[in-house]
Tab-separated table of C-alpha atoms and ligand atoms in Angstrom:
chain	number	residue	atom	x	y	z
V	175	MET	CA	-13.412	-13.923	2.799
V	176	SER	CA	-13.341	-10.415	2.624
V	177	ILE	CA	-9.964	-9.342	0.891
V	178	LEU	CA	-9.673	-7.137	4.302
V	179	GLU	CA	-9.333	-10.881	5.929
V	180	GLU	CA	-6.716	-12.467	3.329
V	181	THR	CA	-2.883	-12.569	4.575
V	182	TYR	CA	0.037	-14.084	3.059
V	183	THR	CA	3.000	-15.324	4.734
V	184	LEU	CA	6.498	-13.288	5.498
V	185	THR	CA	8.821	-15.803	5.405
V	186	GLY	CA	9.763	-15.228	8.805
V	187	GLY	CA	6.622	-16.581	9.812
V	188	ALA	CA	4.272	-13.706	10.633
V	189	GLU	CA	1.246	-12.373	8.906
V	190	ILE	CA	0.526	-9.412	6.282
V	191	PRO	CA	-3.201	-8.641	5.122
V	192	ARG	CA	-2.662	-8.460	1.094
V	193	LEU	CA	-4.724	-5.060	1.398
V	194	GLY	CA	-3.250	-2.108	4.094
V	195	LEU	CA	-4.650	1.705	4.546
V	196	GLY	CA	-1.641	3.570	2.797
V	197	THR	CA	-1.134	7.134	4.265
V	198	TRP	CA	1.203	9.676	2.509
V	199	PHE	CA	-0.516	13.072	2.296
V	200	ILE	CA	-2.844	12.064	4.920
V	201	ASP	CA	-1.677	15.090	6.823
V	202	ASP	CA	-0.813	14.170	10.631
V	203	ASP	CA	-4.524	15.627	12.677
V	204	LYS	CA	-6.254	14.196	10.500
V	205	ALA	CA	-5.099	10.826	9.911
V	206	ALA	CA	-4.952	9.323	13.743
V	207	ASP	CA	-9.394	10.300	11.987
V	208	ALA	CA	-8.535	8.152	9.175
V	209	VAL	CA	-7.197	5.094	11.278
V	210	ARG	CA	-9.938	4.920	13.395
V	211	ALA	CA	-11.642	4.581	10.076
V	212	ALA	CA	-9.649	1.942	8.196
V	213	VAL	CA	-10.112	0.104	10.854
V	214	GLU	CA	-13.131	0.683	11.716
V	215	ILE	CA	-14.180	-0.919	8.000
V	216	GLY	CA	-12.035	-3.814	8.960
V	217	TYR	CA	-8.862	-2.695	7.502
V	218	ARG	CA	-6.014	-4.341	9.216
V	219	HIS	CA	-2.702	-2.920	7.869
V	220	ILE	CA	-1.135	0.318	7.727
V	221	ASP	CA	1.714	2.003	5.967
V	222	THR	CA	3.406	5.205	7.439
V	223	ALA	CA	6.824	6.704	7.086
V	224	GLN	CA	8.604	9.205	7.900
V	225	ALA	CA	8.723	11.293	5.246
V	226	TYR	CA	4.906	11.479	5.386
V	227	GLY	CA	4.855	13.778	8.719
V	228	ASN	CA	2.686	11.468	10.120
V	229	GLU	CA	3.250	9.401	12.310
V	230	SER	CA	1.635	10.731	14.605
V	231	GLY	CA	-1.753	10.566	14.212
V	232	VAL	CA	-0.889	7.249	12.719
V	233	GLY	CA	-0.062	5.729	15.746
V	234	GLU	CA	-2.817	8.171	18.115
V	235	GLY	CA	-5.512	5.938	15.707
V	236	VAL	CA	-3.603	2.710	16.389
V	237	ARG	CA	-4.147	2.904	20.013
V	238	THR	CA	-7.557	4.847	20.002
V	239	SER	CA	-8.950	2.184	17.186
V	240	GLY	CA	-10.396	0.688	19.677
V	241	VAL	CA	-8.933	-3.642	18.603
V	242	ALA	CA	-6.290	-4.879	20.111
V	243	ARG	CA	-2.140	-3.952	18.418
V	244	GLU	CA	-1.042	-7.748	17.975
V	245	GLU	CA	-3.844	-7.399	15.130
V	246	LEU	CA	-2.436	-4.598	13.382
V	247	PHE	CA	0.224	-5.025	10.674
V	248	VAL	CA	2.033	-1.601	10.820
V	249	SER	CA	4.939	-0.958	7.505
V	250	THR	CA	6.400	2.761	8.280
V	251	LYS	CA	9.853	3.040	7.188
V	252	ILE	CA	13.232	5.691	7.689
V	253	ALA	CA	13.956	8.622	5.993
V	254	ALA	CA	16.197	7.542	3.010
V	255	GLU	CA	18.524	10.262	4.850
V	256	VAL	CA	19.308	7.938	7.001
V	257	LYS	CA	22.795	6.044	5.615
V	258	ASP	CA	24.203	3.811	8.475
V	259	TYR	CA	23.182	0.738	11.517
V	260	ASP	CA	23.684	3.158	14.617
V	261	ALA	CA	21.826	5.518	12.576
V	262	ALA	CA	18.949	3.134	11.629
V	263	VAL	CA	18.674	1.713	15.084
V	264	ALA	CA	18.412	5.217	16.408
V	265	SER	CA	15.920	6.503	13.966
V	266	ILE	CA	13.357	3.333	14.334
V	267	GLN	CA	13.225	4.050	18.092
V	268	GLY	CA	12.348	7.106	17.125
V	269	SER	CA	9.768	6.314	14.625
V	270	LEU	CA	8.689	4.323	17.860
V	271	ALA	CA	9.185	6.874	20.845
V	272	THR	CA	6.802	9.507	18.290
V	273	MET	CA	4.265	6.124	17.105
V	274	GLY	CA	3.610	5.119	21.082
V	275	LEU	CA	3.578	1.755	19.742
V	276	GLY	CA	6.285	-1.020	21.251
V	277	TYR	CA	6.708	-2.896	18.129
V	278	LEU	CA	5.957	-2.557	14.875
V	279	LEU	CA	6.768	-6.161	12.605
V	280	GLU	CA	7.213	-8.294	16.370
V	281	HIS	CA	10.621	-10.713	16.311
V	282	ALA	CA	11.644	-9.349	13.017
V	283	GLU	CA	14.962	-10.728	11.794
V	284	MET	CA	17.713	-8.643	9.484
V	285	VAL	CA	16.139	-10.416	6.127
V	286	PRO	CA	14.254	-8.955	4.194
V	287	GLN	CA	11.093	-9.904	4.113
V	288	VAL	CA	8.841	-7.425	2.380
V	289	ASN	CA	9.953	-4.848	-0.651
V	290	GLN	CA	7.940	-1.421	-1.284
V	291	LEU	CA	7.877	-0.809	-5.112
V	292	LEU	CA	5.778	1.598	-7.662
V	293	VAL	CA	3.578	-0.747	-8.755
V	294	HIS	CA	-0.093	-0.119	-10.722
V	295	ALA	CA	-1.495	-0.589	-14.025
V	296	GLY	CA	0.771	1.121	-16.314
V	297	ASN	CA	3.660	-0.130	-14.632
V	298	THR	CA	4.430	-2.948	-13.800
V	299	PRO	CA	8.241	-3.507	-13.102
V	300	ARG	CA	8.106	-7.375	-14.058
V	301	GLU	CA	12.065	-8.390	-13.628
V	302	LEU	CA	12.110	-6.583	-10.218
V	303	LEU	CA	8.926	-8.515	-9.193
V	304	GLU	CA	10.157	-11.899	-10.727
V	305	PHE	CA	13.000	-11.147	-8.923
V	306	CYS	CA	11.606	-9.918	-5.104
V	307	GLU	CA	9.815	-13.840	-5.123
V	308	ALA	CA	11.659	-15.517	-6.411
V	309	GLN	CA	14.269	-14.931	-2.902
V	310	GLY	CA	10.660	-14.809	-1.110
V	311	ILE	CA	10.420	-10.819	-0.293
V	312	ARG	CA	7.080	-9.955	-0.526
V	313	VAL	CA	6.348	-6.714	-3.036
V	314	GLN	CA	4.104	-3.974	-1.653
V	315	ALA	CA	2.694	-2.114	-4.143
V	316	TYR	CA	3.122	2.088	-3.673
V	317	SER	CA	0.996	3.788	-5.349
V	318	PRO	CA	-2.186	1.269	-7.019
V	319	ILE	CA	-3.839	3.972	-8.041
V	320	ALA	CA	-0.364	5.529	-9.579
V	321	HIS	CA	-1.439	8.151	-7.764
V	322	SER	CA	-4.932	8.880	-8.958
V	323	ALA	CA	-4.018	10.425	-12.115
V	324	ILE	CA	-5.565	6.850	-13.917
V	325	ILE	CA	-8.817	7.338	-13.135
V	326	GLU	CA	-9.466	9.502	-15.685
V	327	ASN	CA	-8.132	7.131	-18.499
V	328	PRO	CA	-10.842	6.358	-20.870
V	329	ASP	CA	-8.922	2.784	-21.706
V	330	VAL	CA	-8.497	1.734	-18.132
V	331	GLN	CA	-12.043	3.175	-17.308
V	332	ALA	CA	-13.523	1.120	-19.848
V	333	MET	CA	-12.507	-1.875	-18.898
V	334	ALA	CA	-13.170	-1.895	-15.378
V	335	GLU	CA	-17.373	-0.137	-16.642
V	336	ARG	CA	-16.529	-4.377	-18.462
V	337	TYR	CA	-16.523	-5.586	-14.887
V	338	GLY	CA	-18.953	-3.084	-13.154
V	339	VAL	CA	-16.275	-1.610	-10.425
V	340	THR	CA	-14.525	1.264	-10.668
V	341	VAL	CA	-11.365	2.062	-11.825
V	342	PRO	CA	-9.995	2.294	-8.077
V	343	GLN	CA	-11.312	-1.073	-7.926
V	344	LEU	CA	-10.069	-2.684	-11.259
V	345	CYS	CA	-6.229	-1.305	-10.363
V	346	ILE	CA	-6.426	-2.444	-6.814
V	347	ARG	CA	-7.266	-5.795	-8.341
V	348	TYR	CA	-4.970	-6.392	-10.282
V	349	THR	CA	-1.736	-5.743	-7.969
V	350	LEU	CA	-3.367	-8.618	-5.604
V	351	GLN	CA	-3.555	-10.706	-8.649
V	352	LEU	CA	0.426	-9.556	-9.070
V	353	GLY	CA	0.780	-11.708	-6.118
V	354	THR	CA	1.128	-8.563	-4.343
V	355	VAL	CA	-0.210	-5.867	-1.134
V	356	SER	CA	-1.812	-3.358	-2.358
V	357	LEU	CA	-1.276	-0.035	-0.590
V	358	PRO	CA	-3.790	2.333	-2.011
V	359	LYS	CA	-4.124	5.544	0.517
V	360	THR	CA	-7.152	7.743	0.504
V	361	ALA	CA	-8.949	9.136	3.651
V	362	ASN	CA	-12.166	8.917	2.529
V	363	PRO	CA	-14.285	6.490	4.343
V	364	GLU	CA	-16.117	5.700	1.079
V	365	HIS	CA	-13.274	5.420	-0.218
V	366	MET	CA	-12.027	2.493	2.169
V	367	ARG	CA	-14.832	0.627	2.177
V	368	ALA	CA	-15.118	0.612	-1.619
V	369	ASN	CA	-11.421	-0.320	-2.217
V	370	ALA	CA	-12.261	-3.275	0.203
V	371	GLN	CA	-14.835	-4.831	-2.621
V	372	VAL	CA	-12.298	-6.196	-4.720
V	373	ASP	CA	-14.339	-10.177	-4.967
V	374	PHE	CA	-14.005	-10.052	-9.302
V	375	GLU	CA	-10.718	-11.511	-11.515
V	376	ILE	CA	-9.107	-9.575	-14.579
V	377	THR	CA	-9.499	-12.417	-17.184
V	378	ALA	CA	-5.926	-12.625	-17.906
V	379	GLU	CA	-6.645	-11.143	-21.419
V	380	ASP	CA	-6.822	-8.471	-19.234
V	381	MET	CA	-4.373	-8.886	-17.273
V	382	ALA	CA	-1.629	-8.261	-19.867
V	383	ALA	CA	-3.487	-5.126	-21.089
V	384	LEU	CA	-2.469	-3.621	-17.985
V	385	GLU	CA	0.246	-4.720	-17.991
V	386	GLY	CA	0.904	-3.836	-21.758
V	387	LEU	CA	-0.197	-0.098	-20.447
V	388	GLU	CA	1.534	2.474	-20.340
V	389	ALA	CA	0.773	5.366	-17.297
V	390	ARG	CA	2.924	7.317	-15.706
V	391	ASP	CA	0.926	11.100	-15.040
V	392	TYR	CA	1.674	11.436	-11.256
V	393	GLY	CA	0.338	14.883	-12.250
V	394	GLU	CA	1.496	17.754	-10.241
V	395	HIS	CA	3.298	15.235	-7.927
V	396	ALA	CA	6.054	13.323	-10.716
V	397	ALA	CA	9.447	14.794	-9.195
V	398	PHE	CA	9.854	13.234	-6.173
V	399	PRO	CA	11.828	10.908	-6.600
V	400	VAL	CA	9.341	7.835	-5.510
V	401	PHE	CA	7.734	8.088	-8.776
V	402	SER	CA	10.917	10.150	-10.708
V	403	GLY	CA	13.309	7.381	-9.702
V	404	GLU	CA	16.006	10.562	-9.319
H	724	NAP	N1	7.611	3.263	-0.483
H	724	NAP	C1	7.641	4.803	-1.531
H	724	NAP	O1	9.007	4.972	-1.287
H	724	NAP	C2	5.978	4.979	-0.950
H	724	NAP	C3	5.647	6.056	-2.151
H	724	NAP	C4	5.037	6.365	-2.772
H	724	NAP	C5	3.175	5.532	-1.839
H	724	NAP	N2	3.638	5.076	-0.760
H	724	NAP	C6	2.899	3.839	-0.368
H	724	NAP	O2	1.308	3.685	-1.408
H	724	NAP	C7	0.533	4.125	-0.647
H	724	NAP	C8	-0.425	5.065	-2.136
H	724	NAP	O3	0.335	5.684	-2.945
H	724	NAP	P1	-0.589	6.616	-3.467
H	724	NAP	O4	-0.430	7.968	-2.140
H	724	NAP	O5	1.161	7.792	-4.219
H	724	NAP	O6	-1.621	6.677	-4.350
H	724	NAP	P2	-2.179	5.869	-4.783
H	724	NAP	O7	-2.747	5.250	-3.503
H	724	NAP	O8	-2.065	4.996	-5.863
H	724	NAP	O9	-4.323	7.295	-5.449
H	724	NAP	C9	-4.124	7.746	-3.591
H	724	NAP	C10	-5.462	8.572	-4.812
H	724	NAP	O10	-6.797	8.505	-5.090
H	724	NAP	C11	-7.452	8.295	-5.022
H	724	NAP	N3	-8.315	7.534	-3.948
H	724	NAP	C12	-8.406	6.561	-3.442
H	724	NAP	N4	-9.145	5.280	-3.486
H	724	NAP	C13	-10.067	5.837	-4.302
H	724	NAP	C14	-11.880	6.283	-4.723
H	724	NAP	N5	-11.989	4.484	-4.377
H	724	NAP	N6	-12.546	6.222	-5.978
H	724	NAP	C15	-11.519	7.704	-5.773
H	724	NAP	N7	-10.788	7.706	-5.585
H	724	NAP	C16	-9.476	7.618	-4.503
H	724	NAP	C17	-7.124	9.419	-3.311
H	724	NAP	O11	-7.885	9.951	-3.379
H	724	NAP	P3	-8.389	10.146	-1.673
H	724	NAP	O12	-7.497	10.364	-0.902
H	724	NAP	O13	-9.428	11.167	-2.937
H	724	NAP	O14	-9.921	8.983	-1.169
H	724	NAP	C18	-5.927	9.452	-4.078
H	724	NAP	O15	-5.638	11.251	-4.682
H	724	NAP	C19	0.798	5.487	-0.028
H	724	NAP	O16	0.238	6.268	1.173
H	724	NAP	C20	2.264	5.253	0.527
H	724	NAP	O17	1.739	4.313	1.906
H	724	NAP	C21	4.852	4.754	-0.447
């Protein structure tokens, strides 16, 4: 079975596809094409956020993808500035209107079921992963390719070569083997296809090596709070 068809079951009963398409830095006017291409390739999980400025394009892509809404898992996130219940409700309604979607997670209960964390080879928050697992919270790995600089890492390149895969494929497989949902971002359909070809097994020894690795070079985007923690 392709990774695109594999899911985890959340505590509320919803099925979340193990591989999703990240859309941060895909411009609003390019997002619908990217989403349609991804759905055509077989992706059934799309991740956006108010802060990405592309909810409108992502929503259009979902609505015009040719695949029924209930077969697509769509995540968005309300802006970090929204701090109280009423503002959150209004903000979610705003996202639904912007996206032109009737619902996000149907039958969602007010208990945490997923948590997005910065997880990639070179940054593995082991304690937090174990805490989430103990609470029944499924972790979604954001920036699973470390936002890209890791592609040039010679040690990771050498390991990827041993498996006959690319660095992005190795990195995505790493996050999947940790038990997380993986959310690689790309607007390039060739990359979307390649990122779904992760049907290989990283050995326990190499998993440990990738977990021990430190690689936190986020380039010009290092100051973003999602990387700096500030
Ligand atoms: N909750 C949060 O706070 C949070 C924070 C950050 C991110 N996220 C989510 O996580 C997603 C992924 O994180 P991210 O965007 O930081 O980075 P990422 O997925 O770790 O890396 C994306 C980079 O890798 C490149 N890439 C992807 N597939 C490739 C391939 N097969 N070959 C070569 N290069 C490839 C992309 O370039 P191309 O576009 O050219 O393919 C892009 O430069 C985001 O888009 C967003 O949905 C959530």
